[in-house]
Amino acid sequence: AGADPLLDPPAVDPPEFALVFATSFLFYLALGGWLVTDPYELITGVVTAGVVTVTLARVALKGELPNLRLVCTSLVRMALYTPILLWEIAKANVALAYVVLHPRLPIDPRVVEFDAAVWGDMPVTTLANSITLTPGTLTVDVERQHFLVHALIPDAEDDLLEGTLERLVRFVFYGRESARIASPRERLEDAEGESS
């Protein structure tokens, strides 16, 4: 039986430790406005980055340094993804505002269950958070790629099953070729067709 990674995480090498520390410290500086020159604030930043590094270094990298080229590519794709996500959030806000302001309040809450075509902790987490950020949907549970999402209106369910956010998250982490994978609706229809 293999060791449990939570109870016995892999050892952290100095380069991994340095990467997590530098990232934490840069994040601290970014929150402070990059122009932090006060010695107290710099010391506080170093201590904070140290605590974060000691606490999370084993979990953050899981014992291996990331490929710098892939990280840069993903960051560029994430920069492209962000305005599209904001557009999806704006559209969902308008749809939800219409429902709330409608005299009959046409809500139809339901739980949508589907398997997403994303793999790995970061892509799954990004998709789950993107779904939750979009008004009218809430990611209730995720187990590997199996999503349980509460949808307040039918349009929200349709958007989920169309797989726009899923496709975009795949683009960020796996590239353009991954966009050709079928949407959740197409995968569900294929599964139903095979079972009948």
Coordinates of N, CA and C in Angstrom, one line a residue:
A1 N 0.8 -1.2 0.0 CA 0.0 0.0 0.0 C 0.9 1.2 0.0
G2 N 0.5 2.2 -0.8 CA 1.3 3.5 -0.9 C 1.0 4.4 0.3
A3 N 1.9 5.3 0.5 CA 1.8 6.2 1.6 C 0.7 7.3 1.3
D4 N 0.0 7.7 2.3 CA -1.0 8.7 2.2 C -0.3 10.0 2.0
P5 N -0.5 10.8 0.9 CA 0.2 12.0 0.7 C -0.2 13.1 1.7
L6 N -1.4 13.0 2.3 CA -1.7 14.0 3.3 C -1.0 13.7 4.6
L7 N -0.9 12.4 5.0 CA -0.2 12.1 6.3 C 1.3 12.1 6.1
D8 N 1.8 11.7 4.9 CA 3.2 11.6 4.7 C 3.5 12.3 3.4
P9 N 3.5 13.7 3.3 CA 3.7 14.4 2.1 C 5.2 14.2 1.6
P10 N 5.5 14.4 0.3 CA 6.8 14.3 -0.1 C 7.7 15.4 0.4
A11 N 9.0 15.1 0.5 CA 10.0 16.1 1.0 C 10.1 17.2 0.0
V12 N 10.4 18.4 0.6 CA 10.5 19.6 -0.3 C 12.0 19.9 -0.5
D13 N 12.4 20.0 -1.7 CA 13.8 20.4 -2.0 C 13.9 21.9 -1.9
P14 N 15.2 22.4 -1.7 CA 15.4 23.8 -1.6 C 14.8 24.7 -2.8
P15 N 15.0 24.2 -4.1 CA 14.4 25.0 -5.2 C 12.8 25.1 -5.1
E16 N 12.2 24.0 -4.6 CA 10.7 24.1 -4.5 C 10.4 25.0 -3.3
F17 N 11.1 24.9 -2.2 CA 10.9 25.8 -1.1 C 11.1 27.3 -1.5
A18 N 12.1 27.6 -2.3 CA 12.4 28.9 -2.7 C 11.3 29.4 -3.6
L19 N 10.8 28.6 -4.5 CA 9.7 29.0 -5.4 C 8.5 29.4 -4.7
V20 N 8.0 28.5 -3.7 CA 6.8 28.8 -3.0 C 7.0 30.1 -2.1
F21 N 8.2 30.2 -1.5 CA 8.5 31.4 -0.7 C 8.5 32.7 -1.6
A22 N 9.1 32.6 -2.8 CA 9.2 33.8 -3.6 C 7.8 34.2 -4.1
T23 N 7.0 33.2 -4.5 CA 5.6 33.4 -4.9 C 4.8 34.1 -3.8
S24 N 4.9 33.5 -2.6 CA 4.2 34.1 -1.5 C 4.6 35.5 -1.2
F25 N 5.9 35.8 -1.2 CA 6.4 37.1 -0.9 C 6.0 38.1 -2.0
L26 N 6.0 37.7 -3.3 CA 5.6 38.6 -4.3 C 4.1 38.9 -4.2
F27 N 3.3 37.9 -3.8 CA 1.9 38.1 -3.6 C 1.6 39.1 -2.5
Y28 N 2.4 39.0 -1.4 CA 2.3 39.9 -0.3 C 2.6 41.3 -0.8
L29 N 3.7 41.4 -1.6 CA 4.1 42.8 -2.2 C 3.0 43.3 -3.1
A30 N 2.4 42.4 -3.9 CA 1.3 42.9 -4.8 C 0.1 43.4 -4.0
L31 N -0.2 42.8 -2.9 CA -1.3 43.2 -2.1 C -1.0 44.6 -1.4
G32 N 0.3 44.8 -1.1 CA 0.7 46.0 -0.5 C 1.0 47.2 -1.5
G33 N 0.9 46.9 -2.8 CA 1.1 47.9 -3.8 C 2.4 47.9 -4.4
W34 N 3.2 46.9 -4.3 CA 4.6 46.8 -4.9 C 5.6 47.8 -4.3
L35 N 5.2 48.9 -3.7 CA 6.1 49.9 -3.3 C 6.3 49.8 -1.8
V36 N 6.4 48.6 -1.3 CA 6.5 48.5 0.2 C 8.0 48.7 0.5
T37 N 8.3 49.8 1.2 CA 9.7 50.1 1.6 C 9.9 50.1 3.1
D38 N 8.8 50.2 3.9 CA 8.9 50.2 5.3 C 9.5 48.9 5.8
P39 N 10.6 49.0 6.6 CA 11.2 47.7 7.1 C 10.2 46.8 7.8
Y40 N 9.3 47.4 8.6 CA 8.4 46.6 9.4 C 7.5 45.8 8.4
E41 N 7.0 46.4 7.3 CA 6.2 45.7 6.4 C 7.0 44.6 5.6
L42 N 8.2 44.9 5.3 CA 9.1 43.9 4.6 C 9.3 42.7 5.5
I43 N 9.6 43.0 6.8 CA 9.8 41.9 7.7 C 8.6 41.1 7.9
T44 N 7.4 41.8 8.0 CA 6.1 41.1 8.1 C 5.9 40.2 6.8
G45 N 6.2 40.8 5.6 CA 6.1 40.0 4.4 C 7.0 38.7 4.4
V46 N 8.2 38.9 4.9 CA 9.1 37.7 4.9 C 8.6 36.7 5.9
V47 N 8.1 37.1 7.0 CA 7.6 36.2 8.0 C 6.3 35.5 7.5
T48 N 5.5 36.3 6.9 CA 4.2 35.7 6.3 C 4.5 34.7 5.2
A49 N 5.4 35.1 4.3 CA 5.8 34.1 3.2 C 6.5 32.9 3.8
G50 N 7.3 33.1 4.9 CA 7.9 31.9 5.5 C 6.9 30.9 6.1
V51 N 5.9 31.5 6.8 CA 4.8 30.7 7.4 C 4.0 29.9 6.3
V52 N 3.7 30.7 5.2 CA 3.0 30.1 4.1 C 3.8 28.9 3.5
T53 N 5.1 29.2 3.3 CA 6.0 28.2 2.7 C 6.1 27.0 3.5
V54 N 6.3 27.1 4.8 CA 6.5 26.0 5.7 C 5.2 25.2 5.8
T55 N 4.1 25.9 5.8 CA 2.8 25.2 5.9 C 2.4 24.5 4.6
L56 N 2.6 25.2 3.4 CA 2.0 24.7 2.2 C 3.0 24.2 1.1
A57 N 4.3 24.3 1.3 CA 5.2 23.9 0.3 C 5.0 22.5 -0.2
R58 N 4.8 21.6 0.7 CA 4.7 20.2 0.4 C 3.4 19.9 -0.4
V59 N 2.3 20.7 -0.1 CA 1.1 20.5 -0.8 C 1.0 21.3 -2.1
A60 N 1.7 22.4 -2.1 CA 1.6 23.3 -3.3 C 2.2 22.7 -4.6
L61 N 3.3 22.0 -4.4 CA 4.0 21.5 -5.6 C 4.0 20.0 -5.7
K62 N 3.6 19.3 -4.6 CA 3.5 17.9 -4.6 C 4.8 17.2 -5.0
G63 N 5.9 17.8 -4.5 CA 7.2 17.2 -4.7 C 7.9 17.4 -6.1
E64 N 7.4 18.3 -6.9 CA 8.0 18.5 -8.2 C 7.9 19.9 -8.7
L65 N 8.9 20.4 -9.3 CA 8.9 21.8 -9.8 C 8.0 21.9 -11.0
P66 N 7.3 23.0 -11.2 CA 6.4 23.1 -12.4 C 7.3 23.5 -13.6
N67 N 6.8 23.1 -14.7 CA 7.4 23.4 -16.0 C 7.2 24.9 -16.2
L68 N 8.2 25.7 -16.2 CA 8.1 27.2 -16.4 C 7.4 27.6 -17.7
R69 N 7.7 26.9 -18.7 CA 7.0 27.2 -20.0 C 5.5 27.0 -20.0
L70 N 5.2 25.8 -19.4 CA 3.7 25.5 -19.2 C 3.0 26.5 -18.3
V71 N 3.7 26.9 -17.2 CA 3.1 27.9 -16.3 C 2.9 29.2 -17.0
C72 N 3.9 29.7 -17.8 CA 3.7 30.9 -18.5 C 2.6 30.9 -19.5
T73 N 2.5 29.7 -20.2 CA 1.5 29.6 -21.2 C 0.1 29.6 -20.6
S74 N 0.0 28.9 -19.4 CA -1.3 28.8 -18.7 C -1.7 30.2 -18.2
L75 N -0.7 31.0 -17.8 CA -1.0 32.4 -17.3 C -1.5 33.2 -18.4
V76 N -0.9 33.1 -19.6 CA -1.4 33.9 -20.8 C -2.8 33.5 -21.1
R77 N -3.1 32.2 -21.1 CA -4.4 31.7 -21.4 C -5.4 32.1 -20.3
M78 N -4.9 32.1 -19.1 CA -5.8 32.6 -18.0 C -6.2 34.0 -18.2
A79 N -5.2 34.8 -18.6 CA -5.5 36.3 -18.9 C -6.6 36.4 -20.0
L80 N -6.6 35.5 -21.0 CA -7.6 35.5 -22.0 C -8.9 35.0 -21.4
Y81 N -8.9 34.0 -20.5 CA -10.0 33.4 -19.9 C -10.8 34.4 -19.0
T82 N -10.1 35.2 -18.3 CA -10.7 36.1 -17.3 C -11.8 37.0 -17.9
P83 N -11.5 37.8 -19.0 CA -12.6 38.6 -19.5 C -13.8 37.8 -20.0
I84 N -13.6 36.6 -20.5 CA -14.7 35.8 -21.0 C -15.5 35.3 -19.8
L85 N -14.8 34.9 -18.7 CA -15.5 34.5 -17.5 C -16.3 35.7 -16.9
L86 N -15.8 36.9 -17.0 CA -16.5 38.1 -16.5 C -17.7 38.4 -17.4
W87 N -17.6 38.1 -18.7 CA -18.8 38.2 -19.6 C -19.9 37.2 -19.2
E88 N -19.4 36.0 -18.9 CA -20.4 34.9 -18.6 C -21.1 35.3 -17.2
I89 N -20.3 35.9 -16.3 CA -20.9 36.3 -15.0 C -21.9 37.5 -15.3
A90 N -21.6 38.4 -16.1 CA -22.5 39.5 -16.5 C -23.8 39.0 -17.1
K91 N -23.6 38.1 -18.1 CA -24.8 37.5 -18.7 C -25.7 36.8 -17.7
A92 N -25.1 36.0 -16.8 CA -25.9 35.3 -15.8 C -26.5 36.3 -14.8
N93 N -25.9 37.4 -14.5 CA -26.5 38.4 -13.6 C -27.7 39.0 -14.3
V94 N -27.7 39.3 -15.6 CA -28.8 39.8 -16.3 C -30.0 38.8 -16.3
A95 N -29.7 37.6 -16.6 CA -30.7 36.5 -16.6 C -31.3 36.3 -15.2
L96 N -30.5 36.4 -14.2 CA -31.0 36.2 -12.8 C -31.8 37.4 -12.4
A97 N -31.4 38.6 -12.8 CA -32.1 39.8 -12.4 C -33.5 39.8 -13.1
Y98 N -33.6 39.3 -14.3 CA -34.9 39.2 -15.0 C -35.8 38.3 -14.2
V99 N -35.3 37.2 -13.8 CA -36.1 36.2 -13.0 C -36.6 36.8 -11.7
V100 N -35.7 37.5 -11.0 CA -36.0 38.1 -9.7 C -37.0 39.2 -9.9
L101 N -36.9 40.0 -10.9 CA -37.9 41.1 -11.2 C -39.2 40.7 -11.8
H102 N -39.2 39.5 -12.4 CA -40.4 39.0 -13.0 C -41.5 38.8 -12.0
P103 N -42.8 39.2 -12.3 CA -43.9 39.1 -11.3 C -44.1 37.7 -10.8
R104 N -43.9 36.7 -11.7 CA -44.2 35.3 -11.3 C -43.0 34.6 -10.7
L105 N -41.8 35.3 -10.7 CA -40.6 34.7 -10.2 C -40.4 33.3 -10.7
P106 N -40.1 33.1 -12.0 CA -40.1 31.8 -12.6 C -38.7 31.0 -12.4
I107 N -38.6 30.7 -11.1 CA -37.4 29.9 -10.8 C -37.8 28.4 -10.8
D108 N -36.8 27.6 -11.1 CA -37.0 26.1 -11.2 C -35.7 25.5 -10.7
P109 N -35.5 25.5 -9.4 CA -34.2 25.0 -8.9 C -34.1 23.5 -9.1
R110 N -32.9 23.1 -9.4 CA -32.6 21.7 -9.6 C -31.1 21.4 -9.4
V111 N -30.8 20.2 -9.2 CA -29.4 19.8 -9.0 C -29.0 19.1 -10.3
V112 N -27.9 19.6 -10.9 CA -27.4 19.0 -12.1 C -26.1 18.2 -11.8
E113 N -26.1 17.0 -12.4 CA -25.0 16.1 -12.1 C -24.3 15.8 -13.4
F114 N -23.0 15.9 -13.5 CA -22.3 15.6 -14.8 C -20.8 15.3 -14.5
D115 N -20.2 14.6 -15.4 CA -18.8 14.4 -15.3 C -18.1 15.4 -16.3
A116 N -17.2 16.2 -15.7 CA -16.5 17.2 -16.5 C -15.2 16.6 -17.1
A117 N -14.9 17.1 -18.3 CA -13.7 16.6 -19.0 C -12.5 17.4 -18.6
V118 N -12.2 17.5 -17.3 CA -11.0 18.2 -16.8 C -10.3 17.3 -15.8
W119 N -9.0 17.3 -15.8 CA -8.2 16.4 -15.0 C -7.2 17.2 -14.2
G120 N -7.1 16.8 -12.9 CA -6.1 17.4 -12.1 C -6.7 18.4 -11.1
D121 N -6.0 18.7 -10.0 CA -6.6 19.5 -8.9 C -6.9 20.9 -9.4
M122 N -5.9 21.6 -10.1 CA -6.1 23.0 -10.4 C -7.2 23.2 -11.5
P123 N -7.3 22.4 -12.6 CA -8.4 22.6 -13.5 C -9.7 22.3 -12.9
V124 N -9.8 21.3 -12.1 CA -11.1 21.0 -11.5 C -11.6 22.1 -10.5
T125 N -10.6 22.6 -9.7 CA -10.9 23.7 -8.8 C -11.3 25.0 -9.6
T126 N -10.6 25.2 -10.6 CA -10.9 26.4 -11.5 C -12.3 26.3 -12.0
L127 N -12.7 25.2 -12.5 CA -14.0 25.0 -13.1 C -15.1 25.1 -12.0
A128 N -14.8 24.5 -10.9 CA -15.8 24.5 -9.8 C -16.0 26.0 -9.3
N129 N -14.9 26.7 -9.1 CA -15.0 28.1 -8.7 C -15.7 29.0 -9.8
S130 N -15.4 28.7 -11.0 CA -16.0 29.5 -12.1 C -17.5 29.3 -12.1
I131 N -17.9 28.1 -11.9 CA -19.3 27.8 -11.9 C -20.0 28.5 -10.7
T132 N -19.4 28.5 -9.6 CA -19.9 29.1 -8.4 C -20.0 30.6 -8.5
L133 N -19.0 31.2 -9.2 CA -18.9 32.7 -9.4 C -20.0 33.1 -10.3
T134 N -20.6 32.2 -11.2 CA -21.6 32.6 -12.1 C -22.9 32.6 -11.4
P135 N -23.6 33.7 -11.3 CA -24.9 33.8 -10.5 C -25.9 32.8 -11.1
G136 N -26.6 32.1 -10.2 CA -27.6 31.1 -10.6 C -27.1 29.7 -10.5
T137 N -25.8 29.5 -10.3 CA -25.3 28.2 -10.1 C -24.4 28.2 -8.9
L138 N -24.3 27.0 -8.3 CA -23.5 26.8 -7.1 C -22.9 25.4 -7.1
T139 N -21.6 25.2 -7.2 CA -21.0 23.9 -7.1 C -21.2 23.4 -5.7
V140 N -22.0 22.3 -5.6 CA -22.3 21.7 -4.3 C -21.2 20.7 -3.9
D141 N -20.8 19.9 -4.8 CA -19.8 18.8 -4.5 C -19.1 18.5 -5.7
V142 N -17.8 18.1 -5.5 CA -16.9 17.7 -6.6 C -16.2 16.5 -6.1
E143 N -16.2 15.4 -6.9 CA -15.4 14.2 -6.5 C -14.7 13.8 -7.8
R144 N -13.4 14.1 -7.8 CA -12.5 14.0 -9.0 C -13.1 14.8 -10.1
Q145 N -13.8 14.2 -11.2 CA -14.4 15.0 -12.2 C -15.9 15.1 -12.2
H146 N -16.5 14.4 -11.1 CA -17.9 14.3 -11.0 C -18.4 15.6 -10.3
F147 N -19.2 16.4 -11.0 CA -19.7 17.6 -10.4 C -21.2 17.5 -10.0
L148 N -21.5 18.1 -8.9 CA -22.9 18.2 -8.4 C -23.2 19.7 -8.3
V149 N -24.0 20.3 -9.1 CA -24.2 21.8 -9.2 C -25.7 22.1 -9.0
H150 N -25.9 23.1 -8.1 CA -27.3 23.6 -7.9 C -27.5 24.7 -9.0
A151 N -28.6 24.5 -9.8 CA -28.9 25.6 -10.8 C -30.3 26.1 -10.4
L152 N -30.4 27.4 -10.3 CA -31.6 28.1 -9.9 C -32.6 28.2 -11.0
I153 N -32.2 28.4 -12.3 CA -33.1 28.5 -13.4 C -32.7 27.6 -14.5
P154 N -33.6 27.2 -15.4 CA -33.3 26.3 -16.5 C -32.2 26.8 -17.4
D155 N -32.1 28.1 -17.6 CA -31.0 28.7 -18.4 C -29.7 28.4 -17.8
A156 N -29.6 28.4 -16.5 CA -28.3 28.1 -15.8 C -27.9 26.6 -16.1
E157 N -28.9 25.7 -16.0 CA -28.6 24.3 -16.3 C -28.2 24.1 -17.8
D158 N -28.9 24.8 -18.7 CA -28.5 24.7 -20.1 C -27.1 25.2 -20.3
D159 N -26.7 26.3 -19.7 CA -25.3 26.8 -19.8 C -24.3 25.8 -19.3
L160 N -24.6 25.2 -18.2 CA -23.7 24.2 -17.6 C -23.5 23.0 -18.6
L161 N -24.6 22.5 -19.2 CA -24.5 21.3 -20.0 C -24.0 21.7 -21.4
E162 N -24.1 23.0 -21.8 CA -23.4 23.4 -23.1 C -21.9 23.3 -22.9
G163 N -21.4 23.5 -21.7 CA -20.0 23.3 -21.4 C -19.1 24.5 -21.8
T164 N -19.6 25.7 -21.8 CA -18.8 26.8 -22.2 C -17.6 27.0 -21.2
L165 N -18.0 27.1 -20.0 CA -16.9 27.2 -19.0 C -15.9 26.1 -18.9
E166 N -16.5 24.8 -19.1 CA -15.6 23.7 -19.1 C -14.6 23.7 -20.3
R167 N -15.1 24.1 -21.4 CA -14.3 24.2 -22.6 C -13.2 25.3 -22.4
L168 N -13.6 26.4 -21.8 CA -12.6 27.5 -21.6 C -11.5 27.0 -20.6
V169 N -11.9 26.3 -19.5 CA -11.0 25.8 -18.5 C -10.0 24.8 -19.2
R170 N -10.5 24.0 -20.0 CA -9.7 23.0 -20.8 C -8.7 23.8 -21.6
F171 N -9.1 24.9 -22.3 CA -8.2 25.7 -23.1 C -7.1 26.3 -22.2
V172 N -7.4 26.8 -21.0 CA -6.4 27.4 -20.2 C -5.3 26.3 -19.8
F173 N -5.8 25.1 -19.4 CA -4.8 24.1 -18.9 C -4.3 23.1 -19.9
Y174 N -5.0 22.9 -21.0 CA -4.6 21.8 -21.9 C -4.4 22.3 -23.3
G175 N -4.8 23.5 -23.7 CA -4.6 24.1 -25.0 C -5.8 24.0 -25.9
R176 N -5.6 24.5 -27.1 CA -6.7 24.7 -28.0 C -7.3 23.3 -28.5
E177 N -6.5 22.3 -28.6 CA -6.9 21.0 -29.1 C -8.0 20.4 -28.2
S178 N -7.9 20.7 -26.9 CA -8.8 20.1 -25.9 C -10.3 20.6 -26.1
A179 N -10.4 21.7 -26.8 CA -11.8 22.3 -27.0 C -12.6 21.4 -27.9
R180 N -12.0 20.5 -28.6 CA -12.8 19.6 -29.4 C -13.6 18.5 -28.7
I181 N -13.2 18.3 -27.4 CA -13.9 17.3 -26.6 C -15.4 17.7 -26.5
A182 N -16.2 16.7 -26.5 CA -17.7 16.9 -26.5 C -18.1 17.6 -25.2
S183 N -19.2 18.4 -25.3 CA -19.8 19.1 -24.2 C -20.4 18.1 -23.2
P184 N -20.7 18.5 -22.0 CA -21.4 17.6 -21.0 C -22.7 17.0 -21.6
R185 N -23.5 17.9 -22.3 CA -24.7 17.4 -22.9 C -24.5 16.3 -23.9
E186 N -23.5 16.5 -24.8 CA -23.2 15.5 -25.8 C -22.8 14.2 -25.2
R187 N -22.0 14.3 -24.1 CA -21.5 13.1 -23.4 C -22.6 12.4 -22.7
L188 N -23.6 13.2 -22.1 CA -24.7 12.5 -21.5 C -25.6 11.9 -22.5
E189 N -25.8 12.5 -23.7 CA -26.7 11.9 -24.7 C -26.0 10.7 -25.3
D190 N -24.7 10.7 -25.4 CA -24.0 9.5 -25.9 C -24.1 8.3 -24.9
A191 N -24.0 8.7 -23.6 CA -24.1 7.6 -22.6 C -25.5 7.0 -22.5
E192 N -26.6 7.9 -22.7 CA -27.9 7.4 -22.7 C -28.2 6.6 -24.0
G193 N -27.6 7.0 -25.1 CA -27.8 6.2 -26.3 C -27.1 4.8 -26.2
E194 N -26.0 4.7 -25.6 CA -25.3 3.4 -25.4 C -26.1 2.5 -24.4
S195 N -26.7 3.1 -23.4 CA -27.4 2.3 -22.4 C -28.8 1.8 -22.9
S196 N -29.4 2.5 -24.0 CA -30.7 2.0 -24.4 C -30.6 1.0 -25.6

